[in-house]
Coordinates of C-alpha atoms in Angstrom, one line a residue:
M55 CA 0.0 0.0 0.0
T56 CA 1.4 3.4 -1.0
D57 CA 1.5 6.4 1.4
T58 CA -1.3 8.0 -0.6
E59 CA -3.5 4.9 -0.4
A60 CA -2.8 4.6 3.3
T61 CA -3.8 8.3 3.9
R62 CA -7.0 7.8 1.9
M63 CA -7.9 4.7 3.9
A64 CA -7.4 6.6 7.1
H65 CA -10.0 9.1 6.1
T66 CA -12.5 6.5 4.7
T67 CA -15.5 5.3 6.6
D68 CA -14.7 1.9 8.3
P69 CA -15.2 -0.6 5.5
A70 CA -16.6 -3.1 8.1
G71 CA -18.9 -0.5 9.7
T72 CA -22.7 -0.4 9.2
V73 CA -24.1 2.0 6.7
A74 CA -27.7 3.0 7.2
V75 CA -29.9 4.3 4.4
V76 CA -33.1 6.1 5.3
G77 CA -35.7 6.3 2.5
T78 CA -36.1 3.3 0.2
G79 CA -37.2 4.8 -3.0
T80 CA -35.2 4.5 -6.2
M81 CA -32.3 6.5 -4.9
G82 CA -32.3 5.0 -1.5
Q83 CA -32.2 1.5 -3.0
G84 CA -29.4 2.4 -5.3
I85 CA -27.2 3.9 -2.5
A86 CA -27.8 0.9 -0.4
Q87 CA -26.7 -1.4 -3.2
I88 CA -23.5 0.6 -3.7
A89 CA -22.6 0.4 0.0
L90 CA -23.5 -3.3 0.1
V91 CA -21.4 -4.2 -2.9
A92 CA -18.5 -2.2 -1.3
G93 CA -18.6 -4.7 1.6
H94 CA -20.6 -2.8 4.3
P95 CA -23.4 -4.2 6.5
V96 CA -26.4 -2.1 5.4
R97 CA -29.6 -1.3 7.2
L98 CA -32.6 0.0 5.4
Y99 CA -35.2 2.2 7.1
D100 CA -38.4 3.7 5.8
A101 CA -41.2 5.4 7.7
A102 CA -43.8 3.6 5.7
P103 CA -44.5 0.1 7.1
D104 CA -43.0 -2.9 5.1
R105 CA -41.4 -0.6 2.5
A106 CA -37.9 -1.4 3.8
A107 CA -38.5 -5.1 3.4
K108 CA -39.8 -4.6 -0.1
A109 CA -36.8 -2.5 -0.9
A110 CA -34.5 -5.3 0.3
D111 CA -36.2 -7.8 -1.9
A112 CA -35.8 -5.4 -4.9
I113 CA -32.1 -5.1 -4.1
F114 CA -31.8 -8.9 -3.9
G115 CA -33.3 -9.0 -7.3
R116 CA -30.8 -6.6 -8.8
L117 CA -27.9 -8.6 -7.3
D118 CA -29.3 -11.7 -8.9
R119 CA -29.3 -9.9 -12.3
L120 CA -25.7 -8.9 -11.7
V121 CA -24.9 -12.6 -11.3
E122 CA -26.8 -13.5 -14.4
K123 CA -24.8 -10.9 -16.4
G124 CA -21.5 -12.2 -15.0
R125 CA -20.8 -9.0 -13.1
M126 CA -20.9 -10.6 -9.7
S127 CA -20.2 -14.1 -8.4
A128 CA -22.9 -16.1 -6.7
D129 CA -20.8 -16.3 -3.5
A130 CA -20.4 -12.5 -3.5
R131 CA -24.1 -12.1 -4.0
D132 CA -24.9 -14.4 -1.1
A133 CA -22.4 -12.6 1.2
A134 CA -23.9 -9.2 0.2
A135 CA -27.5 -10.5 0.8
A136 CA -26.5 -11.7 4.3
R137 CA -25.3 -8.1 5.1
L138 CA -28.6 -6.4 4.1
H139 CA -31.2 -5.9 6.9
P140 CA -34.4 -4.0 6.9
A141 CA -34.9 -1.9 10.1
G142 CA -38.2 -1.6 11.9
S143 CA -37.3 1.6 13.7
L144 CA -34.6 4.4 13.7
D145 CA -33.3 2.9 17.0
E146 CA -31.9 0.0 15.0
L147 CA -29.5 2.4 13.3
A148 CA -27.7 3.2 16.5
D149 CA -24.4 1.5 15.7
S150 CA -24.1 3.0 12.2
V151 CA -20.9 4.7 11.1
L152 CA -22.6 6.5 8.3
V153 CA -26.3 7.4 7.7
V154 CA -27.4 8.5 4.2
E155 CA -30.8 10.1 3.9
A156 CA -32.9 9.8 0.7
V157 CA -36.4 10.9 1.7
V158 CA -38.8 13.4 0.2
E159 CA -37.3 16.8 -0.8
R160 CA -38.9 18.8 2.0
L161 CA -36.7 20.7 4.4
A162 CA -38.8 20.3 7.5
V163 CA -39.0 16.5 7.0
K164 CA -35.2 16.2 6.6
Q165 CA -34.5 18.5 9.6
E166 CA -36.8 16.4 11.8
L167 CA -35.3 13.2 10.7
F168 CA -31.7 14.2 11.4
A169 CA -32.6 15.7 14.8
A170 CA -34.0 12.3 15.7
L171 CA -31.0 10.5 14.4
E172 CA -28.6 12.7 16.5
D173 CA -30.2 11.3 19.6
I174 CA -29.7 7.7 18.4
V175 CA -26.3 7.4 16.6
G176 CA -22.9 8.0 18.1
D177 CA -21.2 11.4 17.9
D178 CA -18.6 10.0 15.5
C179 CA -21.3 8.8 13.0
L180 CA -21.2 10.8 9.7
L181 CA -24.6 12.1 8.7
A182 CA -25.3 12.7 5.0
T183 CA -28.2 13.9 2.8
N184 CA -28.7 13.0 -0.8
T185 CA -30.7 16.1 -1.5
S186 CA -30.4 17.6 -5.0
S187 CA -32.0 20.9 -4.4
L188 CA -32.2 21.8 -0.7
S189 CA -29.5 23.7 1.3
V190 CA -27.2 21.4 3.1
T191 CA -26.5 24.2 5.5
A192 CA -30.2 24.6 6.3
I193 CA -30.8 20.9 6.9
A194 CA -27.9 20.9 9.4
G195 CA -28.9 24.2 10.9
A196 CA -30.7 22.8 14.0
L197 CA -28.2 19.9 14.7
R198 CA -26.2 19.7 17.9
L199 CA -23.1 18.7 15.8
P200 CA -23.6 20.3 12.4
G201 CA -19.9 19.8 11.6
R202 CA -20.4 16.1 10.9
F203 CA -23.1 16.8 8.3
V204 CA -22.4 16.7 4.6
G205 CA -24.2 16.3 1.3
L206 CA -23.6 13.1 -0.7
H207 CA -25.5 13.7 -3.9
F208 CA -25.6 10.6 -6.1
F209 CA -27.1 10.6 -9.6
N210 CA -29.8 8.3 -10.9
P211 CA -29.3 5.4 -11.4
A212 CA -26.9 5.5 -8.5
P213 CA -25.3 2.1 -9.0
L214 CA -24.4 3.0 -12.6
M215 CA -23.7 6.7 -12.5
P216 CA -20.1 7.4 -11.4
L217 CA -20.4 10.9 -10.1
V218 CA -21.0 11.9 -6.5
E219 CA -21.1 15.5 -5.4
V220 CA -19.7 15.9 -1.9
V221 CA -21.2 19.1 -0.6
S222 CA -19.8 21.0 2.4
G223 CA -22.4 23.1 4.3
Y224 CA -21.5 26.3 6.0
A225 CA -20.7 24.4 9.3
T226 CA -19.3 21.2 7.8
D227 CA -15.9 20.2 9.2
I228 CA -13.1 19.6 6.7
A229 CA -12.5 16.1 8.3
S230 CA -16.2 15.2 7.7
A231 CA -16.0 16.4 4.1
T232 CA -12.8 14.5 3.5
R233 CA -14.2 11.3 5.0
A234 CA -17.3 11.5 2.8
Y235 CA -15.1 12.2 -0.3
E236 CA -12.8 9.2 0.4
T237 CA -15.8 7.0 1.2
A238 CA -17.3 7.7 -2.1
R239 CA -14.0 7.0 -3.8
A240 CA -13.7 3.7 -1.9
W241 CA -17.1 2.8 -3.2
G242 CA -15.9 3.0 -6.7
K243 CA -17.4 6.4 -7.4
T244 CA -15.8 9.6 -8.8
P245 CA -16.4 12.3 -6.1
V246 CA -16.2 16.0 -6.7
A247 CA -16.1 18.6 -3.8
C248 CA -18.3 21.6 -3.9
A249 CA -19.6 24.3 -1.6
D250 CA -23.3 24.5 -0.6
T251 CA -24.7 26.6 -3.4
P252 CA -28.1 26.3 -5.1
G253 CA -28.0 23.3 -7.5
F254 CA -24.5 22.4 -6.3
I255 CA -22.4 21.9 -9.5
V256 CA -24.4 20.0 -12.0
N257 CA -27.9 21.3 -11.4
R258 CA -26.6 24.9 -11.2
L259 CA -24.4 24.8 -14.3
A260 CA -26.8 22.6 -16.5
R261 CA -29.6 25.1 -16.5
P262 CA -28.6 26.8 -19.8
F263 CA -28.6 23.5 -21.7
Y264 CA -32.4 23.4 -21.1
A265 CA -33.1 27.1 -21.0
E266 CA -31.5 28.1 -24.3
A267 CA -33.1 25.2 -26.2
F268 CA -36.5 26.2 -24.8
A269 CA -35.8 29.9 -25.6
V270 CA -35.1 29.1 -29.3
Y271 CA -38.3 27.1 -29.4
E272 CA -40.3 29.9 -27.7
E273 CA -38.9 32.3 -30.3
Q274 CA -40.3 29.9 -33.0
A275 CA -36.9 29.6 -34.5
A276 CA -37.0 25.8 -34.7
D277 CA -39.1 22.8 -33.5
P278 CA -38.0 20.5 -30.7
A279 CA -36.8 17.7 -33.1
T280 CA -34.6 20.1 -35.0
I281 CA -33.1 21.7 -31.9
D282 CA -32.4 18.2 -30.4
A283 CA -30.8 17.0 -33.6
V284 CA -28.5 20.1 -33.8
L285 CA -27.4 19.7 -30.1
R286 CA -26.6 16.0 -30.7
E287 CA -25.2 16.0 -34.2
C288 CA -23.5 19.3 -34.2
G289 CA -22.9 20.1 -30.5
G290 CA -21.9 16.6 -29.6
F291 CA -24.3 16.3 -26.7
R292 CA -25.5 12.8 -25.9
M293 CA -29.2 13.9 -25.9
G294 CA -31.0 17.0 -26.9
A295 CA -32.7 19.2 -24.3
F296 CA -36.3 18.2 -25.3
E297 CA -35.8 14.4 -25.3
L298 CA -33.7 14.6 -22.1
T299 CA -36.3 16.6 -20.2
D300 CA -39.0 14.1 -21.4
L301 CA -36.9 11.4 -19.9
I302 CA -36.2 13.2 -16.6
G303 CA -39.9 14.3 -16.3
H304 CA -41.0 17.9 -16.6
D305 CA -42.3 18.0 -13.1
V306 CA -38.9 17.2 -11.8
N307 CA -36.8 19.2 -14.3
E308 CA -39.0 22.3 -14.0
A309 CA -39.0 22.1 -10.2
V310 CA -35.2 22.0 -10.1
T311 CA -35.0 25.0 -12.4
R312 CA -37.6 26.9 -10.4
S313 CA -35.7 26.0 -7.1
V314 CA -32.4 27.3 -8.4
W315 CA -34.0 30.4 -9.9
E316 CA -35.7 31.2 -6.5
A317 CA -32.6 30.4 -4.5
F318 CA -30.7 33.0 -6.6
F319 CA -33.4 35.6 -5.9
Q320 CA -34.9 35.2 -9.4
D321 CA -31.7 35.9 -11.2
P322 CA -32.8 36.2 -14.9
R323 CA -30.0 33.8 -16.0
F324 CA -31.9 31.0 -14.3
R325 CA -35.4 32.0 -15.4
P326 CA -37.8 29.0 -16.0
S327 CA -39.4 28.4 -19.3
L328 CA -43.1 29.3 -19.8
A329 CA -43.4 26.6 -22.4
Q330 CA -42.2 23.9 -20.0
R331 CA -44.6 25.3 -17.3
R332 CA -47.5 24.8 -19.7
L333 CA -46.4 21.1 -20.2
V334 CA -46.4 20.6 -16.4
E335 CA -49.8 22.3 -16.1
A336 CA -51.2 20.1 -18.8
G337 CA -49.9 16.9 -17.1
M338 CA -47.7 16.3 -20.2
L339 CA -44.7 15.2 -18.0
G340 CA -42.7 13.3 -20.6
R341 CA -42.2 9.6 -21.1
K342 CA -43.8 8.5 -17.8
A343 CA -47.0 10.3 -18.8
G344 CA -47.0 9.1 -22.4
R345 CA -46.5 12.6 -23.7
G346 CA -44.2 15.6 -23.2
W347 CA -42.5 17.5 -26.0
Y348 CA -42.9 14.3 -28.0
A349 CA -45.6 11.6 -27.9
Y350 CA -44.8 8.2 -26.5
E351 CA -48.1 6.4 -26.8
E352 CA -48.1 3.1 -28.7
G353 CA -47.8 3.9 -32.4
A354 CA -46.8 7.5 -31.8
H355 CA -44.8 9.1 -34.6
R356 CA -41.5 10.7 -33.7
P357 CA -41.1 13.9 -35.7
E358 CA -38.0 14.3 -37.9
P359 CA -35.7 17.3 -37.7
H360 CA -35.9 19.8 -40.5
T361 CA -33.3 19.0 -43.1
A362 CA -32.7 21.1 -46.2
E363 CA -33.2 19.7 -49.7
P364 CA -30.0 19.2 -51.8
A365 CA -28.5 22.4 -53.1
Q366 CA -25.7 23.2 -55.5
P367 CA -22.4 24.0 -53.7
P368 CA -20.5 27.2 -54.7
A369 CA -17.6 26.9 -57.1
Y370 CA -15.4 28.8 -54.7
V371 CA -15.3 30.7 -51.4
V372 CA -13.3 33.6 -50.3
V373 CA -11.8 33.3 -46.8
E374 CA -11.4 36.5 -44.8
G375 CA -9.1 35.7 -41.9
D376 CA -8.8 32.3 -40.2
L377 CA -12.5 31.8 -39.1
A378 CA -11.3 30.9 -35.6
P379 CA -12.6 28.9 -33.8
A380 CA -14.1 27.4 -36.9
G381 CA -10.9 27.2 -38.9
Q382 CA -11.4 23.5 -39.4
V383 CA -14.2 24.3 -41.9
I384 CA -11.6 25.7 -44.3
D385 CA -9.7 22.4 -44.3
L386 CA -13.0 20.6 -45.0
I387 CA -13.8 22.9 -47.9
R388 CA -10.5 22.3 -49.5
E389 CA -10.8 18.5 -49.0
A390 CA -14.2 18.7 -50.7
G391 CA -12.6 20.1 -53.9
I392 CA -14.0 23.6 -53.6
E393 CA -11.6 26.4 -54.4
V394 CA -10.6 28.5 -51.5
R395 CA -9.4 32.0 -52.1
E396 CA -7.8 33.9 -49.3
E397 CA -7.9 37.6 -48.5
E398 CA -6.5 39.7 -45.6
D399 CA -9.2 40.8 -43.2
D400 CA -9.2 42.2 -39.7
H401 CA -12.5 40.5 -38.7
G402 CA -11.6 36.9 -39.5
T403 CA -15.0 35.5 -39.0
R404 CA -16.6 35.3 -42.5
L405 CA -16.6 33.5 -45.8
Q406 CA -17.5 35.4 -49.0
L407 CA -19.8 33.4 -51.4
P408 CA -20.0 33.8 -55.1
S409 CA -23.5 35.4 -54.7
G410 CA -21.8 38.3 -52.9
G411 CA -23.3 37.2 -49.6
Q412 CA -21.4 36.1 -46.6
L413 CA -21.3 33.1 -44.3
A414 CA -20.3 33.8 -40.7
L415 CA -19.9 31.8 -37.5
A416 CA -22.6 32.4 -34.9
D417 CA -21.4 35.4 -32.8
G418 CA -24.5 36.6 -30.9
Q419 CA -25.5 38.9 -33.7
T420 CA -28.4 38.4 -36.1
S421 CA -28.7 38.2 -39.9
V422 CA -31.3 40.9 -40.0
E423 CA -28.6 43.4 -39.0
F424 CA -26.5 42.8 -42.1
R425 CA -27.1 42.6 -45.8
D426 CA -27.2 39.1 -47.2
V427 CA -25.6 37.1 -44.4
V428 CA -26.1 33.5 -43.3
Y429 CA -24.8 32.3 -39.9
F430 CA -23.6 28.8 -39.2
D431 CA -23.6 27.3 -35.7
L432 CA -20.7 26.3 -33.4
A433 CA -19.8 22.6 -33.6
L434 CA -17.9 20.5 -31.2
D435 CA -15.9 19.1 -34.1
Y436 CA -16.7 20.2 -37.6
R437 CA -15.1 17.1 -39.1
E438 CA -17.1 14.7 -37.0
A439 CA -20.4 16.7 -37.0
T440 CA -23.1 15.2 -39.2
R441 CA -25.4 18.2 -39.1
I442 CA -25.0 22.0 -39.2
A443 CA -27.5 24.6 -38.4
L444 CA -27.8 27.7 -40.6
A445 CA -29.7 30.9 -39.9
A446 CA -30.8 33.5 -42.4
G447 CA -32.6 36.8 -42.1
P448 CA -35.3 38.3 -44.2
D449 CA -32.8 40.2 -46.3
T450 CA -30.7 37.1 -47.0
S451 CA -31.0 36.3 -50.7
P452 CA -32.2 32.8 -51.7
E453 CA -29.0 32.5 -53.8
T454 CA -26.8 33.1 -50.8
L455 CA -28.8 30.7 -48.6
G456 CA -28.7 28.0 -51.3
Q457 CA -25.0 28.3 -51.7
A458 CA -24.5 28.1 -47.9
I459 CA -26.7 25.0 -47.8
G460 CA -24.9 23.4 -50.7
L461 CA -21.5 24.2 -49.3
F462 CA -22.1 22.3 -46.0
Q463 CA -23.8 19.5 -47.9
A464 CA -20.7 19.1 -50.0
L465 CA -18.8 18.7 -46.7
G466 CA -21.0 15.7 -46.0
K467 CA -23.3 17.4 -43.5
K468 CA -27.1 17.5 -43.2
V469 CA -28.3 21.1 -43.0
S470 CA -31.0 22.5 -40.7
V471 CA -32.1 26.0 -41.5
I472 CA -33.5 27.8 -38.4
G473 CA -34.9 31.2 -37.6
D474 CA -32.7 34.3 -37.2
V475 CA -31.9 34.1 -33.5
P476 CA -28.7 35.5 -31.9
G477 CA -26.3 32.7 -30.9
M478 CA -28.3 30.1 -32.8
I479 CA -28.5 26.9 -30.8
V480 CA -25.1 25.4 -29.8
A481 CA -23.2 28.6 -29.6
R482 CA -25.5 30.4 -27.2
T483 CA -25.8 27.2 -25.1
V484 CA -22.0 26.7 -24.8
A485 CA -21.3 30.4 -24.2
R486 CA -23.7 30.3 -21.2
L487 CA -22.3 27.1 -19.8
I488 CA -18.8 28.6 -20.0
D489 CA -20.0 31.7 -18.2
L490 CA -21.6 29.9 -15.3
A491 CA -18.6 27.7 -14.9
H492 CA -16.1 30.6 -14.7
E493 CA -18.4 32.3 -12.2
A494 CA -18.6 29.1 -10.1
V495 CA -14.8 28.8 -9.9
A496 CA -14.5 32.5 -9.0
K497 CA -17.0 32.2 -6.2
G498 CA -15.4 29.1 -4.7
V499 CA -18.1 26.6 -5.6
A500 CA -15.6 24.1 -7.0
T501 CA -12.3 23.8 -8.8
E502 CA -12.0 23.9 -12.6
E503 CA -11.1 20.2 -12.6
D504 CA -14.1 19.2 -10.5
I505 CA -16.5 21.3 -12.5
D506 CA -15.4 19.7 -15.8
T507 CA -15.5 16.2 -14.2
A508 CA -19.0 16.8 -12.8
M509 CA -20.5 18.0 -16.1
R510 CA -18.9 15.2 -18.1
L511 CA -19.9 12.4 -15.7
G512 CA -23.1 13.9 -14.3
V513 CA -24.8 14.9 -17.5
N514 CA -22.6 13.3 -20.1
Y515 CA -21.4 16.6 -21.8
P516 CA -18.8 15.9 -24.5
L517 CA -16.5 18.5 -22.9
G518 CA -16.5 20.2 -19.5
P519 CA -17.4 23.9 -19.8
L520 CA -13.9 25.0 -18.9
E521 CA -12.4 22.6 -21.4
W522 CA -14.7 24.1 -23.9
S523 CA -13.6 27.6 -22.8
R524 CA -9.9 26.7 -23.4
K525 CA -10.7 25.2 -26.8
L526 CA -12.6 28.2 -28.1
G527 CA -10.3 30.9 -26.7
K528 CA -10.5 33.1 -23.7
S529 CA -12.7 35.9 -25.2
W530 CA -15.1 33.8 -27.3
A531 CA -17.9 33.3 -24.8
S532 CA -17.7 36.8 -23.4
S533 CA -17.9 38.2 -27.0
V534 CA -21.0 36.1 -27.9
L535 CA -22.8 37.0 -24.6
D536 CA -22.0 40.7 -25.0
E537 CA -23.6 40.7 -28.4
M538 CA -26.6 38.7 -27.1
H539 CA -27.0 41.0 -24.1
E540 CA -27.0 44.0 -26.4
R541 CA -30.0 42.5 -28.2
E542 CA -31.8 41.3 -25.1
P543 CA -30.8 43.5 -22.2
S544 CA -32.7 41.7 -19.6
G545 CA -29.6 40.5 -17.7
R546 CA -30.0 36.9 -18.9
Y547 CA -27.0 37.1 -21.2
A548 CA -24.9 39.7 -19.4
P549 CA -21.4 38.1 -18.9
S550 CA -20.4 37.5 -15.3
L551 CA -17.6 39.5 -13.8
A552 CA -15.6 36.3 -13.7
L553 CA -16.0 35.7 -17.4
F554 CA -15.2 39.4 -18.1
R555 CA -12.0 39.1 -16.1
H556 CA -11.0 35.9 -17.8
A557 CA -11.6 37.4 -21.2
Y558 CA -9.6 40.6 -20.7
A559 CA -7.0 39.8 -18.1
D560 CA -3.5 40.2 -19.3
E561 CA -1.4 37.1 -19.8
K562 CA 0.8 36.3 -16.7
P563 CA 4.4 37.5 -17.3
E564 CA 7.1 34.9 -17.4
A565 CA 9.0 34.3 -14.1
G566 CA 11.9 36.8 -13.6
R567 CA 10.5 39.4 -16.0

C-alpha cells in the first residue's frame, strides 16, 4: 500500500462499519446497493411500514441480475445479501458509522429526521443527505453537531452513474467532508467537492442547456426535433434538451429550475421556461405520462428534424481571416474540392460566397442586422459533426442561402435552417455554460477540474465547460454573450464579472520578468 492509499484509507468510513440508508425509493435502494457491494453491512429504514423489506427484496433481485450478467459471483451475492437488513425503527441504526438520507425533498422532513438521528447514533457517525435541491446548511442548521453533516449527492441510477457531489455546508468540518469524499471514492465512485450553493455543481451549471433550447423554441426559430438534432449531431451532446427533459420528467426538471431560480433571488439567468410550465400544467410530464415535447403512446410518430433539400455548392469561397474557432471548416472545404481564395481581413469570421453574400460563424448577432448574411452554428468538431444549423434573415438572398446549404452538404453534412436568433443553438448554449462555470470557480463553488468532471460524468457533456472555454479561446464566450446582451438587455445574457476578467485579463508574465 502506498502512502497516498494509506492516507485515503485513514479518512475513509470503516469498510466493516454499518451504513444506514433512510428512505427506500429508487435513490435509497441504489445507494444501499452501492454500500452493500462495497462490503458494508447495510440497514434500510423507511417510515412507511413494510417498505424497507420490499426494498431489500428489490435489491436482492438486482444482485441476482448482476450474477446472471456475469458482473458478480454467486458467492459475493450471497455474502452481500447476508449483510442487508431492513430496520423496523430508527433505533436499530444506533451502531451506524454513516447514515445517508434519501427521503422526500422537503426541508422540514429532513430536519426532523436528522434531529431524531442525532439522539440515536454516536457522535462519530457521519450524517449525509442525498438532496439535489435543498440547502445542506439549512438541513444541518438545527443539529447539535452540524460539523459532521455533509451532502452526498448521487445521480440516478446510483449504481451505474459514477459521479457523487460531496457538498460542504457552512458548518461542515473539513474532516467530515474528507471522510465523505474518500468513502465515495472507496465505493468506486468519482467524487467532486463543492460548496453548498443552489443546485451544487451539475444542477446549477446545467440550466442553460435546457433554457437556451427552450428559448429558441419559444422564439419559434426551430421545433424540438430540429433543436435536439442540432445539439446531438452538431454540438456533440448525448441527448437533446427536449428528449432529455422528457426522460427526466418535466415536473422534476422544472421544479429544479424553479428552485435554483428562486434560490438565486430570481436571477434572470436561471429564469424558468413558460413553455415547460405549460407542459407541467397540462400533465404532459414526458415519457412517464405518455406525452411531453414528444408523444410516447403506442404507435406514436417521432417527428423528424428539419433537413434542407439538396442544393448546389458554390464553385469557390473567399476566406477572410482564419475563421477561428471554426478554422477546421476551411480544411474541409479544400478537401471537398471547392476552391478557397484567401484575402486579408481584420475581422476573420466570415466567408464570402459567389453570390456576394457572406457566411459567418454564430457570434451573438443576427442576420437581419446585415445585408445578405447566413450564420452557421458552433460545432464540437466540424469534421465529426453530421449536421450543421444555418440561420438566415429576411434580407438574405435565396441564392446566398442556397450556396451556404450546398457548401455544407458538400462537406457531408445534413443542414437544418433555423430562424434568425442570436447565438443560434449550440453557440448560445456553450457560451452560457462557460460563463456559469467561470463564475462558479471564481465564487469558490468548486475547482475547474471538479466542474469539468461533474459536467462530463453527471450529465454526459462531451467536454467540461472550462475545457470548452480553453478550446474556443478566452474571449469567445464573453464576446458572444456581450452581443446577445445588447440584443436582449434583460440581464439573462450579461457576462459575469468572472468571465469578463477571464476574457480581458493580461497574460501572466514569465518568471523573472
